Coordinates of C-alpha atoms in Angstrom, one line a residue:
M74 CA 109.7 100.5 92.7
I75 CA 106.9 102.0 90.6
T76 CA 105.6 103.8 93.7
N77 CA 109.0 105.4 94.2
I78 CA 109.1 106.5 90.5
W79 CA 105.8 108.3 90.9
Q80 CA 106.8 109.8 94.2
S81 CA 109.9 111.3 92.5
I82 CA 107.6 113.2 90.0
P83 CA 106.5 116.1 92.4
P84 CA 110.1 117.4 92.9
F85 CA 110.5 117.7 89.1
I86 CA 107.2 119.6 88.9
Q87 CA 108.6 122.1 91.4
I88 CA 111.7 122.5 89.3
L89 CA 109.7 123.0 86.1
L90 CA 107.5 125.7 87.5
K91 CA 108.0 129.2 85.8
P92 CA 110.7 128.0 83.4
A93 CA 111.1 131.4 81.7
D94 CA 112.2 132.9 85.0
K95 CA 114.4 130.0 86.1
Y96 CA 115.9 129.2 82.7
P97 CA 115.8 132.3 80.6
G98 CA 118.5 131.0 78.3
I99 CA 116.2 128.1 77.2
F100 CA 112.7 129.5 77.5
S101 CA 111.8 132.9 76.2
V102 CA 109.6 135.2 78.2
N103 CA 107.5 135.8 75.1
S104 CA 107.0 132.1 74.4
I105 CA 104.1 130.0 75.6
F106 CA 106.2 128.9 78.6
G107 CA 106.6 132.5 79.6
R108 CA 102.9 133.4 79.3
F109 CA 101.7 130.3 80.9
L110 CA 103.9 129.7 84.0
Y111 CA 102.6 126.2 84.7
F112 CA 102.4 124.9 81.1
L113 CA 105.7 123.0 81.2
P114 CA 105.0 120.8 84.2
C115 CA 101.4 120.1 83.0
L116 CA 102.8 119.2 79.6
C117 CA 105.3 116.8 81.1
I118 CA 102.7 115.1 83.3
S119 CA 100.4 114.7 80.2
L120 CA 103.2 113.1 78.3
L121 CA 103.9 110.7 81.2
A122 CA 100.2 109.8 81.3
I123 CA 100.2 109.1 77.6
A124 CA 103.3 106.9 77.9
A125 CA 101.6 105.0 80.8
V126 CA 98.5 104.4 78.6
I127 CA 100.7 103.1 75.8
A128 CA 102.7 100.9 78.1
C129 CA 99.5 99.2 79.4
F130 CA 99.2 97.4 76.0
W131 CA 102.3 95.4 76.9
L132 CA 101.3 94.5 80.4
P133 CA 101.1 90.7 80.8
E134 CA 97.8 89.1 81.8
T135 CA 98.0 87.6 85.3
L136 CA 94.6 85.8 85.2
H137 CA 94.6 82.1 84.4
K138 CA 92.6 81.6 81.3
H139 CA 91.2 78.1 80.9
T140 CA 90.1 76.9 77.5
E141 CA 86.9 75.0 77.4
D142 CA 86.4 71.9 75.4
T143 CA 83.7 72.7 72.8
M144 CA 83.0 69.0 72.4
L145 CA 81.4 68.6 75.9
N146 CA 78.1 66.8 75.7
S147 CA 74.9 68.1 77.1
S148 CA 75.0 65.8 80.2
T149 CA 78.3 67.3 81.3
E150 CA 76.9 70.8 80.9
A151 CA 73.9 69.8 83.0
V152 CA 76.2 68.7 85.8
E153 CA 78.4 71.8 85.7
E154 CA 75.5 74.3 85.7
P155 CA 74.4 73.8 89.4
C156 CA 78.0 73.8 90.5
S157 CA 78.6 77.2 88.9
D158 CA 75.5 78.5 90.6
L159 CA 76.8 77.3 93.9
N160 CA 80.1 78.9 93.4
A161 CA 78.4 82.2 92.5
E162 CA 76.4 82.1 95.7
Q163 CA 79.5 81.4 97.8
S164 CA 81.3 84.3 96.1
G165 CA 78.5 86.7 96.8
S166 CA 78.3 85.7 100.5
G167 CA 82.1 85.9 100.7
C168 CA 82.1 89.6 99.6
L169 CA 79.7 90.4 102.5
S170 CA 81.9 88.4 104.9
L171 CA 84.7 90.9 104.3
F172 CA 83.1 93.3 106.7
T173 CA 83.1 90.7 109.5
N174 CA 86.7 89.7 108.8
W175 CA 88.5 91.3 111.8
P176 CA 92.1 91.0 110.6
L177 CA 91.1 92.5 107.2
M178 CA 89.0 95.4 108.6
S179 CA 91.6 96.2 111.3
T180 CA 94.3 96.4 108.6
I181 CA 92.2 98.6 106.4
T182 CA 91.4 100.9 109.3
V183 CA 95.0 101.4 110.2
Y184 CA 95.9 101.7 106.5
C185 CA 93.3 104.5 106.1
I186 CA 94.8 106.4 109.2
F187 CA 98.3 106.1 107.8
S188 CA 97.1 107.3 104.4
L189 CA 95.4 110.3 106.0
Q190 CA 98.5 111.4 107.8
D191 CA 100.7 110.7 104.7
M192 CA 98.5 112.9 102.5
A193 CA 98.3 115.6 105.2
Y194 CA 102.1 115.6 105.4
A195 CA 102.4 115.9 101.6
E196 CA 100.0 118.8 101.7
V197 CA 101.6 120.7 104.5
F198 CA 105.3 120.0 103.8
S199 CA 105.7 122.3 100.8
L200 CA 103.5 125.0 102.4
W201 CA 105.6 124.9 105.6
A202 CA 108.9 124.9 103.7
V203 CA 108.1 128.0 101.7
S204 CA 106.5 129.9 104.6
D205 CA 108.4 132.7 106.2
R206 CA 110.5 131.9 109.3
K207 CA 108.4 134.2 111.4
Y208 CA 105.6 131.8 110.8
G209 CA 107.7 128.8 111.7
G210 CA 108.6 128.0 108.1
L211 CA 112.0 127.7 106.3
S212 CA 111.6 130.5 103.8
F213 CA 112.5 128.1 101.0
S214 CA 111.9 128.7 97.3
S215 CA 110.0 126.2 95.2
Q216 CA 113.3 125.1 93.7
D217 CA 114.7 124.4 97.2
V218 CA 111.6 122.3 98.0
G219 CA 112.1 120.4 94.7
S220 CA 115.7 119.7 95.5
V221 CA 114.8 118.2 98.9
L222 CA 112.1 116.0 97.4
S223 CA 114.4 114.9 94.6
I224 CA 117.0 113.8 97.0
S225 CA 114.4 112.0 99.1
G226 CA 113.0 110.3 96.0
L227 CA 116.5 109.0 94.9
L228 CA 117.3 107.7 98.4
L229 CA 113.9 106.1 98.6
L230 CA 114.5 104.2 95.4
I231 CA 117.8 102.9 96.8
Y232 CA 116.0 102.0 100.1
Q233 CA 113.3 99.9 98.5
I234 CA 115.8 98.0 96.3
L235 CA 118.6 97.4 98.7
I236 CA 117.4 97.9 102.3
Y237 CA 113.7 97.1 102.5
P238 CA 114.1 93.4 101.5
L239 CA 116.5 93.0 104.4
V240 CA 114.2 94.7 106.8
A241 CA 111.2 92.7 105.6
N242 CA 113.1 89.4 106.1
S243 CA 114.2 90.2 109.6
I244 CA 111.1 91.8 111.1
D245 CA 107.5 90.4 110.8
P246 CA 105.0 92.8 109.3
I247 CA 102.9 93.7 112.3
T248 CA 106.0 94.4 114.4
L249 CA 107.4 96.6 111.6
V250 CA 104.2 98.6 111.4
R251 CA 104.2 99.1 115.2
A252 CA 107.8 100.3 115.1
I253 CA 107.1 102.7 112.3
A254 CA 104.1 104.1 114.1
L255 CA 106.2 104.8 117.2
L256 CA 109.1 106.3 115.2
T257 CA 106.8 108.6 113.2
I258 CA 105.7 110.5 116.3
P259 CA 109.2 111.9 117.3
L260 CA 110.1 112.3 113.6
L261 CA 107.2 114.6 112.8
S262 CA 107.6 116.4 116.2
S263 CA 111.1 117.4 115.1
Y264 CA 110.0 119.6 112.2
P265 CA 109.0 122.6 114.3
F266 CA 112.5 122.9 115.6
M267 CA 114.2 122.9 112.2
P268 CA 113.7 126.7 111.6
A269 CA 116.3 127.2 114.3
L270 CA 118.9 125.6 112.0
S271 CA 120.5 127.0 109.0
G272 CA 123.0 126.3 106.2
S273 CA 124.2 122.7 105.6
I274 CA 123.0 121.5 109.0
L275 CA 119.4 122.4 108.0
Q276 CA 119.8 120.8 104.6
L277 CA 121.2 117.6 106.2
A278 CA 118.5 117.4 108.9
L279 CA 115.6 118.2 106.5
N280 CA 116.8 115.7 103.9
C281 CA 117.2 113.0 106.5
A282 CA 113.8 113.7 108.0
S283 CA 112.1 113.7 104.6
F284 CA 113.8 110.5 103.5
L285 CA 112.8 108.7 106.8
K286 CA 109.2 109.9 106.5
N287 CA 108.9 108.8 102.9
S288 CA 110.6 105.4 103.6
F289 CA 108.1 104.9 106.5
S290 CA 105.2 105.6 104.1
V291 CA 106.5 103.2 101.4
T292 CA 107.2 100.5 104.0
T293 CA 103.7 100.7 105.6
M294 CA 102.0 100.7 102.2
T295 CA 103.8 97.5 101.2
V296 CA 103.2 95.8 104.6
F297 CA 99.5 96.7 104.6
N298 CA 99.0 95.2 101.2
I299 CA 100.7 92.0 102.4
L300 CA 98.5 91.9 105.5
M301 CA 95.3 92.4 103.5
N302 CA 96.2 89.7 101.0
D303 CA 97.0 87.3 103.8
A304 CA 93.7 88.0 105.6
V305 CA 91.5 86.7 102.8
S306 CA 91.4 83.8 100.4
Q307 CA 92.7 84.2 96.9
D308 CA 89.2 84.5 95.3
L309 CA 88.4 87.5 97.6
R310 CA 91.6 89.5 97.2
A311 CA 90.3 91.6 94.4
S312 CA 87.2 92.6 96.5
A313 CA 89.3 93.2 99.6
N314 CA 91.7 95.4 97.7
G315 CA 88.8 97.3 96.1
L316 CA 87.3 97.9 99.5
S317 CA 90.6 99.1 101.0
V318 CA 91.3 101.4 98.0
T319 CA 87.8 102.9 98.2
L320 CA 88.1 103.7 101.9
M321 CA 91.6 104.9 101.6
S322 CA 90.6 107.3 98.8
I323 CA 88.0 108.8 101.0
F324 CA 90.5 109.5 103.7
K325 CA 93.0 110.9 101.2
T326 CA 90.3 113.2 99.9
I327 CA 89.6 114.6 103.4
A328 CA 93.3 114.9 104.4
P329 CA 94.4 117.9 102.2
A330 CA 91.4 120.1 103.2
V331 CA 91.8 119.2 106.9
A332 CA 95.6 119.7 106.9
G333 CA 95.3 123.0 105.0
V334 CA 92.8 124.4 107.5
I335 CA 94.9 123.3 110.5
F336 CA 98.1 124.7 109.0
S337 CA 96.4 128.1 108.3
W338 CA 95.0 128.1 111.8
A339 CA 98.4 127.3 113.3
Q340 CA 100.2 130.1 111.4
R341 CA 97.6 132.6 112.8
R342 CA 98.3 131.5 116.3
Q343 CA 102.1 131.9 116.6
T344 CA 101.9 133.7 119.9
A345 CA 98.5 132.5 121.1
P346 CA 98.3 131.8 124.9
F347 CA 96.5 128.5 124.3
L348 CA 97.8 126.0 121.7
P349 CA 100.4 128.4 120.1

């Protein structure tokens, strides 16, 4: 649910851009919002970040804290000391064993690939939507893009609360990931044909496609976290998640640059004889 809330933020950023031009009755052209076109969305994001920091003080502690008896005698401490050294050695070797854990590493690999294409999609979608139709885009304004993303975010919230639990209970995780991987191919392949549509039909098709793509992303993210936690013991889950997040971040860093280059290259080759 928190993921859906954060995914609904970009549409509002699109709506808040250039407030003096979009909402002249509220924001004056001579005000700070008129001189700095991107000040309002940056201000809202900063306030959200501050609210998140403040909310962290009320987060419950999930670690089990054990109180030690201060009246333990020296003989008991002598017995416990070698045991703790042994546990530390086992924990250290366990972290290295993550790289030989095939279920974990295969899950992380696929997770990184899905993260790469999700971030590439997020990078290209807005650029594609605002591009001129002669370049294969939709000639949308930033407010049109924000409306599409807002509707998708709202439907996504409903999906994860009402629909996803039913899907997760009826389909096992691996089968669900495989089905989403197969369905993603025709879904993304349908986007180049949308410029041929117009009016309400285009809005309906684009909103449905955007919702399906985002619901696939949320579902795979949840499933991969379940698979990674099931692949390791409880004492290694933090290390496993740290490894997965690190590798995923690398792929997410590469995705925008690669997607932007490919998108620019594609727009220059509208009528090319090879790979138009």
